[in-house]
Coordinates of N, CA and C in Angstrom, one line a residue:
P322 N 0.8 -1.2 0.0 CA 0.0 0.0 0.0 C 0.9 1.3 0.0
D323 N 0.3 2.3 -0.6 CA 1.0 3.6 -0.6 C 0.8 4.3 0.8
L324 N 1.8 5.0 1.3 CA 1.7 5.7 2.6 C 0.6 6.7 2.6
L325 N 0.2 7.3 1.4 CA -0.9 8.2 1.3 C -2.2 7.5 1.4
D326 N -2.3 6.2 1.3 CA -3.5 5.4 1.4 C -3.8 5.2 2.9
L327 N -2.7 5.2 3.7 CA -2.8 4.9 5.2 C -3.4 6.0 6.0
V328 N -3.1 7.2 5.6 CA -3.5 8.4 6.3 C -4.1 9.4 5.3
P329 N -5.2 10.0 5.5 CA -5.7 11.0 4.6 C -4.9 12.3 4.7
A330 N -4.0 12.4 3.6 CA -3.1 13.5 3.6 C -2.8 13.9 2.2
D331 N -2.2 15.1 2.0 CA -1.9 15.6 0.7 C -0.5 15.2 0.3
G332 N 0.4 14.9 1.3 CA 1.7 14.6 1.0 C 2.4 13.8 2.2
V333 N 3.5 13.2 2.0 CA 4.2 12.4 3.0 C 5.7 12.5 2.7
V334 N 6.4 12.6 3.8 CA 7.9 12.6 3.8 C 8.4 11.4 4.7
V335 N 9.3 10.6 4.2 CA 9.9 9.6 4.9 C 11.4 9.9 5.0
D336 N 11.9 9.8 6.2 CA 13.3 10.0 6.4 C 13.9 8.8 7.2
I337 N 14.6 8.0 6.5 CA 15.2 6.8 7.0 C 16.7 6.8 6.8
E338 N 17.5 6.7 7.8 CA 18.9 6.7 7.7 C 19.5 7.8 6.9
G339 N 18.9 9.0 7.1 CA 19.3 10.2 6.5 C 18.9 10.4 5.0
H340 N 18.1 9.5 4.5 CA 17.6 9.5 3.2 C 16.2 10.0 3.2
R341 N 15.9 11.1 2.6 CA 14.6 11.7 2.7 C 13.9 11.5 1.3
R342 N 12.7 11.0 1.4 CA 11.9 10.8 0.2 C 10.5 11.4 0.4
S343 N 9.9 12.0 -0.6 CA 8.6 12.6 -0.4 C 7.7 12.2 -1.6
R344 N 6.4 12.3 -1.3 CA 5.4 12.0 -2.3 C 4.2 12.9 -2.1
G345 N 3.6 13.4 -3.1 CA 2.5 14.4 -3.0 C 3.0 15.8 -2.7
S346 N 2.1 16.5 -2.1 CA 2.3 17.9 -1.8 C 2.9 18.1 -0.4
V347 N 4.2 18.5 -0.4 CA 4.9 18.6 0.9 C 5.5 20.0 1.0
P348 N 5.7 20.5 2.2 CA 6.4 21.8 2.4 C 7.8 21.7 2.0
P349 N 8.5 22.9 1.9 CA 9.9 22.9 1.6 C 10.8 22.2 2.7
P350 N 12.0 21.8 2.3 CA 12.8 21.0 3.2 C 13.0 21.7 4.6
H351 N 13.2 23.0 4.6 CA 13.5 23.6 5.9 C 12.2 23.5 6.8
V352 N 11.0 23.5 6.2 CA 9.8 23.4 7.0 C 9.7 21.9 7.5
V353 N 10.0 21.0 6.6 CA 9.9 19.6 7.0 C 10.9 19.3 8.2
S354 N 12.1 19.9 8.1 CA 13.1 19.7 9.2 C 12.6 20.3 10.5
A355 N 12.0 21.5 10.4 CA 11.5 22.1 11.6 C 10.3 21.3 12.2
V356 N 9.5 20.7 11.4 CA 8.4 19.9 11.9 C 8.9 18.6 12.5
A357 N 9.9 18.0 11.9 CA 10.5 16.8 12.5 C 11.2 17.1 13.8
T358 N 11.8 18.2 14.0 CA 12.4 18.6 15.3 C 11.3 18.9 16.3
W359 N 10.3 19.6 15.9 CA 9.1 19.8 16.8 C 8.6 18.5 17.3
A360 N 8.4 17.6 16.4 CA 7.8 16.3 16.8 C 8.7 15.5 17.7
R361 N 10.0 15.5 17.4 CA 11.0 14.8 18.2 C 11.1 15.4 19.6
D362 N 11.1 16.7 19.7 CA 11.2 17.4 21.0 C 10.0 17.2 21.8
G363 N 8.9 16.8 21.3 CA 7.7 16.4 22.0 C 7.8 15.1 22.8
A364 N 8.8 14.4 22.5 CA 9.1 13.1 23.2 C 7.9 12.2 23.2
V365 N 7.2 12.1 22.1 CA 6.1 11.1 21.9 C 6.4 10.3 20.7
D366 N 5.7 9.2 20.6 CA 5.9 8.3 19.4 C 5.2 9.0 18.2
V367 N 4.0 9.6 18.5 CA 3.2 10.2 17.4 C 2.9 11.6 17.8
A368 N 3.3 12.6 16.9 CA 2.9 14.0 17.2 C 2.0 14.4 16.1
R369 N 1.0 15.3 16.5 CA 0.1 15.7 15.5 C -0.4 17.1 15.9
T370 N -0.8 17.8 14.8 CA -1.5 19.1 15.0 C -2.3 19.4 13.8
E371 N -3.4 20.1 14.0 CA -4.2 20.6 12.9 C -3.8 22.0 12.5
S372 N -2.8 22.6 13.2 CA -2.4 24.0 12.9 C -0.9 24.1 13.2
L373 N -0.1 23.9 12.1 CA 1.3 24.1 12.2 C 1.6 25.5 12.4
S374 N 0.8 26.4 11.9 CA 1.1 27.9 12.0 C 1.0 28.3 13.5
R375 N 0.2 27.6 14.3 CA 0.1 27.9 15.7 C 1.2 27.2 16.5
E376 N 1.6 26.0 16.1 CA 2.7 25.3 16.8 C 4.1 25.9 16.5
L377 N 4.3 26.3 15.2 CA 5.6 26.8 14.8 C 5.4 28.2 14.1
P378 N 5.0 29.2 14.9 CA 4.7 30.5 14.4 C 6.0 31.2 13.7
E379 N 7.1 30.8 14.2 CA 8.4 31.4 13.6 C 8.6 31.0 12.1
L380 N 7.9 30.0 11.6 CA 8.0 29.7 10.2 C 7.1 30.5 9.3
D381 N 6.2 31.3 9.9 CA 5.3 32.1 9.1 C 4.6 31.3 8.0
L382 N 4.0 30.2 8.4 CA 3.3 29.3 7.4 C 1.9 29.9 7.0
D383 N 1.6 29.7 5.8 CA 0.3 30.1 5.3 C -0.6 28.8 5.5
P384 N -1.6 28.9 6.4 CA -2.5 27.8 6.6 C -3.3 27.3 5.4
Q385 N -3.4 28.1 4.4 CA -4.0 27.6 3.2 C -3.1 26.7 2.4
V386 N -1.8 26.8 2.6 CA -0.8 26.0 1.9 C -0.5 24.7 2.7
I387 N -0.3 24.9 4.0 CA 0.0 23.7 4.8 C -0.6 23.9 6.2
A388 N -1.5 23.0 6.6 CA -2.2 23.3 7.8 C -1.8 22.3 8.9
G389 N -1.9 21.0 8.7 CA -1.6 20.1 9.7 C -0.6 19.0 9.4
T390 N -0.2 18.3 10.4 CA 0.7 17.2 10.2 C 0.5 16.1 11.2
L391 N 0.9 14.9 10.8 CA 0.9 13.7 11.7 C 2.3 13.1 11.5
V392 N 3.1 13.1 12.6 CA 4.5 12.6 12.5 C 4.7 11.4 13.4
L393 N 5.1 10.3 12.7 CA 5.5 9.1 13.4 C 7.0 9.1 13.6
N394 N 7.4 9.2 14.9 CA 8.8 9.2 15.3 C 9.3 7.8 15.3
L395 N 10.4 7.6 14.6 CA 11.0 6.3 14.6 C 12.4 6.4 15.3
P396 N 13.0 5.2 15.6 CA 14.3 5.3 16.3 C 15.4 6.1 15.5
D397 N 16.3 6.6 16.3 CA 17.5 7.3 15.7 C 17.2 8.5 14.9
G398 N 16.1 9.2 15.2 CA 15.8 10.5 14.5 C 15.1 10.3 13.2
Q399 N 14.7 9.1 12.9 CA 14.0 8.8 11.6 C 12.5 9.1 11.9
Y400 N 11.8 9.3 10.8 CA 10.4 9.6 10.9 C 9.6 9.5 9.6
V401 N 8.3 9.4 9.8 CA 7.4 9.5 8.6 C 6.5 10.7 9.0
A402 N 6.3 11.7 8.1 CA 5.5 12.8 8.4 C 4.4 13.0 7.2
W403 N 3.2 13.0 7.6 CA 2.1 13.3 6.7 C 1.7 14.7 6.8
F404 N 1.3 15.4 5.7 CA 0.9 16.8 5.7 C -0.4 17.0 5.0
R405 N -1.2 17.9 5.6 CA -2.5 18.3 5.0 C -2.6 19.8 4.8
R406 N -3.3 20.1 3.8 CA -3.6 21.6 3.5 C -4.8 22.0 4.3

């Protein structure tokens, strides 16, 4: 199955062993990195928000372009992040 079939999202980013792959509509790399750090700093296995602009105001995100995320934290800083508009 496609990762976009598992979670209703517009895009997904997978970072495994430092190799980042994306599918669909995802934010720029610096935003993905900031979201991954935010999720990891939360010290939870799964981080989610419906409003990235509220969680990460310093990124000055347009909620019409990217609104929410669901991040599955994996060992060693690896992750899967789904994004919605």
